[in-house]
Amino acid sequence: MNKESIQEALKAVKYPGFSRDIVSFGLIRSIEVVDGKAAINVAVATSDHSIPAKIRDDIENTVSTLEGIKEVAVNISVTASKQPAAASTEPKAARIDGVKHVIAVASGKGGVGKSTFAVNLAGALSKILEKDGKKVGLMDCDIYGPSIPLMFGVKGRPFVEGDSLIPLENHGVKVMSMGFLIDDNAPVVWRGPMIMKTIQQFIQNVKWGELEIIVIDLPPGTGDAQLSLVQNVELSGALLVTTPQPAATQVAIRGAKMLEKTNVPILGVAENMSYFVDPQGNRTHIFGEGGGQQTALELSTQLLGQIPLDQEIRHGGDLGTPISIGQPDSIAGKEFHKMANAVLEQLQ
Ligand code: ADP
């Protein structure tokens, strides 16, 4: 029994009155195990005495049942607060009304093709699901550089109905983007609290209607905006986009760690710009090989697919018709459809 397994087990302990666990709330300060004796340090900000007592009981009950543990010592440091600190800053993830699944496309950094994956995945999912009369949504939360309106060919301002925004639609997919709300040429300078507030409102005030699935294009990286998003919406899972060079693995894993911290399941890793097919039909691995597989292995998840470097993909993005819709039978089109099917299978 080691610290990691104890930490894993503690994810089953909920903060009293919340559906969220004490690990994702960041309450665990340290865990030590020596000769079957576990010492767990916890920090709680609350004025309600029953909360530390309940957390202590729950930790003791959970950890004492683990194999190899003979003794459990829980040390809780309590600071006074009107509200549980973590709970007040980390809102409960909300479901989006009428929407069955929400998945996020994430990356550890910008420029790896995250938005390209989001639009192509949404396009492929829509093509697959329209046969059953089901609809897909695409939500662009890349507040630093919203590129979905261009890549999905949607322009204009969303309608306002009461307090709600009505998404625009193209290729049969409902689309909402920060890009519809901010001026094309205005620099986007966001600070932490502003980001959280804007994202919260953006999520709560869009009237999506009945949808099978929404694909969210997350902002790149692992900062405030990403965290506040994954904390605000109940996500069924996330897909991590990376590039083939082994050096990209660590960056992708940083992105994955943020998702794991908030208990968002990783549906798989997708590799972009995996190879280039020259006019003679030869494959060249311009950016190296193995990054996607390595990332998937380190995260104990699957490599969902590999998309080549192909100017038709960029062209599709510039034209507003993703290759998964415009050329579904191309190599990349087929691979995006394969990935969409794999995602749907996992969500079942
Ligand atoms: P990110 O969202 O990670 O910043 P984008 O999806 O915006 O990255 O991609 C950056 C640029 O690279 C876009 O112009 C896009 O069309 C292009 N691009 C992405 N993936 C590919 C690919 N596999 N082949 C060709 N161009 C690509």
mmCIF file of N, CA and C and ligand atoms in Angstrom, residues 110-116 151 272-273 307-310 313-314, ligand 1:
data_model
loop_
_atom_site.group_PDB
_atom_site.id
_atom_site.type_symbol
_atom_site.label_atom_id
_atom_site.label_comp_id
_atom_site.label_asym_id
_atom_site.label_seq_id
_atom_site.Cartn_x
_atom_site.Cartn_y
_atom_site.Cartn_z
ATOM 1 N N GLY A 110 -1.251 25.396 -26.968
ATOM 2 C CA GLY A 110 -1.919 25.796 -28.205
ATOM 3 C C GLY A 110 -1.193 25.305 -29.444
ATOM 4 N N GLY A 111 -1.879 25.334 -30.569
ATOM 5 C CA GLY A 111 -1.256 25.045 -31.853
ATOM 6 C C GLY A 111 -1.112 23.577 -32.212
ATOM 7 N N VAL A 112 -1.685 22.678 -31.415
ATOM 8 C CA VAL A 112 -1.542 21.250 -31.731
ATOM 9 C C VAL A 112 -2.702 20.750 -32.605
ATOM 10 N N GLY A 113 -3.712 21.585 -32.791
ATOM 11 C CA GLY A 113 -4.844 21.184 -33.625
ATOM 12 C C GLY A 113 -6.096 20.865 -32.815
ATOM 13 N N LYS A 114 -6.180 21.417 -31.623
ATOM 14 C CA LYS A 114 -7.329 21.144 -30.741
ATOM 15 C C LYS A 114 -8.647 21.578 -31.388
ATOM 16 N N SER A 115 -8.669 22.804 -31.917
ATOM 17 C CA SER A 115 -9.911 23.294 -32.526
ATOM 18 C C SER A 115 -10.248 22.479 -33.776
ATOM 19 N N THR A 116 -9.220 22.104 -34.523
ATOM 20 C CA THR A 116 -9.429 21.268 -35.705
ATOM 21 C C THR A 116 -10.102 19.953 -35.307
ATOM 22 N N MET A 151 -13.775 28.080 -38.566
ATOM 23 C CA MET A 151 -13.556 26.691 -38.965
ATOM 24 C C MET A 151 -14.852 25.936 -39.241
ATOM 25 N N ASN A 272 -2.257 14.314 -33.623
ATOM 26 C CA ASN A 272 -2.427 15.123 -34.837
ATOM 27 C C ASN A 272 -1.073 15.308 -35.525
ATOM 28 N N MET A 273 -1.123 15.487 -36.832
ATOM 29 C CA MET A 273 0.064 15.708 -37.673
ATOM 30 C C MET A 273 1.007 14.516 -37.551
ATOM 31 N N ILE A 307 -4.128 11.489 -37.053
ATOM 32 C CA ILE A 307 -4.535 12.299 -38.209
ATOM 33 C C ILE A 307 -3.288 12.810 -38.921
ATOM 34 N N PRO A 308 -3.220 12.601 -40.252
ATOM 35 C CA PRO A 308 -2.025 13.066 -40.983
ATOM 36 C C PRO A 308 -1.967 14.584 -41.120
ATOM 37 N N LEU A 309 -0.800 15.065 -41.473
ATOM 38 C CA LEU A 309 -0.640 16.468 -41.838
ATOM 39 C C LEU A 309 -1.131 16.557 -43.278
ATOM 40 N N ASP A 310 -2.166 17.322 -43.504
ATOM 41 C CA ASP A 310 -2.805 17.282 -44.813
ATOM 42 C C ASP A 310 -3.364 18.669 -45.106
ATOM 43 N N ILE A 313 -6.980 19.482 -44.649
ATOM 44 C CA ILE A 313 -7.529 19.710 -43.304
ATOM 45 C C ILE A 313 -7.506 21.209 -43.009
ATOM 46 N N ARG A 314 -6.358 21.821 -43.306
ATOM 47 C CA ARG A 314 -6.255 23.270 -43.098
ATOM 48 C C ARG A 314 -7.230 24.015 -43.999
HETATM 49 P P1 ADP B 1 -5.187 24.732 -31.679
HETATM 50 O O1 ADP B 1 -6.675 24.769 -31.506
HETATM 51 O O2 ADP B 1 -4.549 23.594 -30.962
HETATM 52 O O3 ADP B 1 -4.519 26.040 -31.393
HETATM 53 P P2 ADP B 1 -5.820 24.641 -34.515
HETATM 54 O O4 ADP B 1 -6.780 23.525 -34.616
HETATM 55 O O5 ADP B 1 -6.353 26.038 -34.539
HETATM 56 O O6 ADP B 1 -4.880 24.451 -33.235
HETATM 57 O O7 ADP B 1 -4.767 24.435 -35.684
HETATM 58 C C1 ADP B 1 -3.791 25.401 -36.023
HETATM 59 C C2 ADP B 1 -3.649 25.482 -37.556
HETATM 60 O O8 ADP B 1 -3.125 24.260 -38.028
HETATM 61 C C3 ADP B 1 -4.993 25.681 -38.269
HETATM 62 O O9 ADP B 1 -4.794 26.529 -39.354
HETATM 63 C C4 ADP B 1 -5.360 24.294 -38.768
HETATM 64 O O10 ADP B 1 -6.133 24.316 -39.947
HETATM 65 C C5 ADP B 1 -3.992 23.678 -39.015
HETATM 66 N N1 ADP B 1 -3.985 22.231 -38.816
HETATM 67 C C6 ADP B 1 -4.320 21.560 -37.685
HETATM 68 N N2 ADP B 1 -4.185 20.224 -37.868
HETATM 69 C C7 ADP B 1 -3.755 20.045 -39.148
HETATM 70 C C8 ADP B 1 -3.419 18.900 -39.954
HETATM 71 N N3 ADP B 1 -3.493 17.661 -39.461
HETATM 72 N N4 ADP B 1 -3.031 19.117 -41.225
HETATM 73 C C9 ADP B 1 -2.950 20.373 -41.737
HETATM 74 N N5 ADP B 1 -3.231 21.484 -41.043
HETATM 75 C C10 ADP B 1 -3.623 21.335 -39.756
#
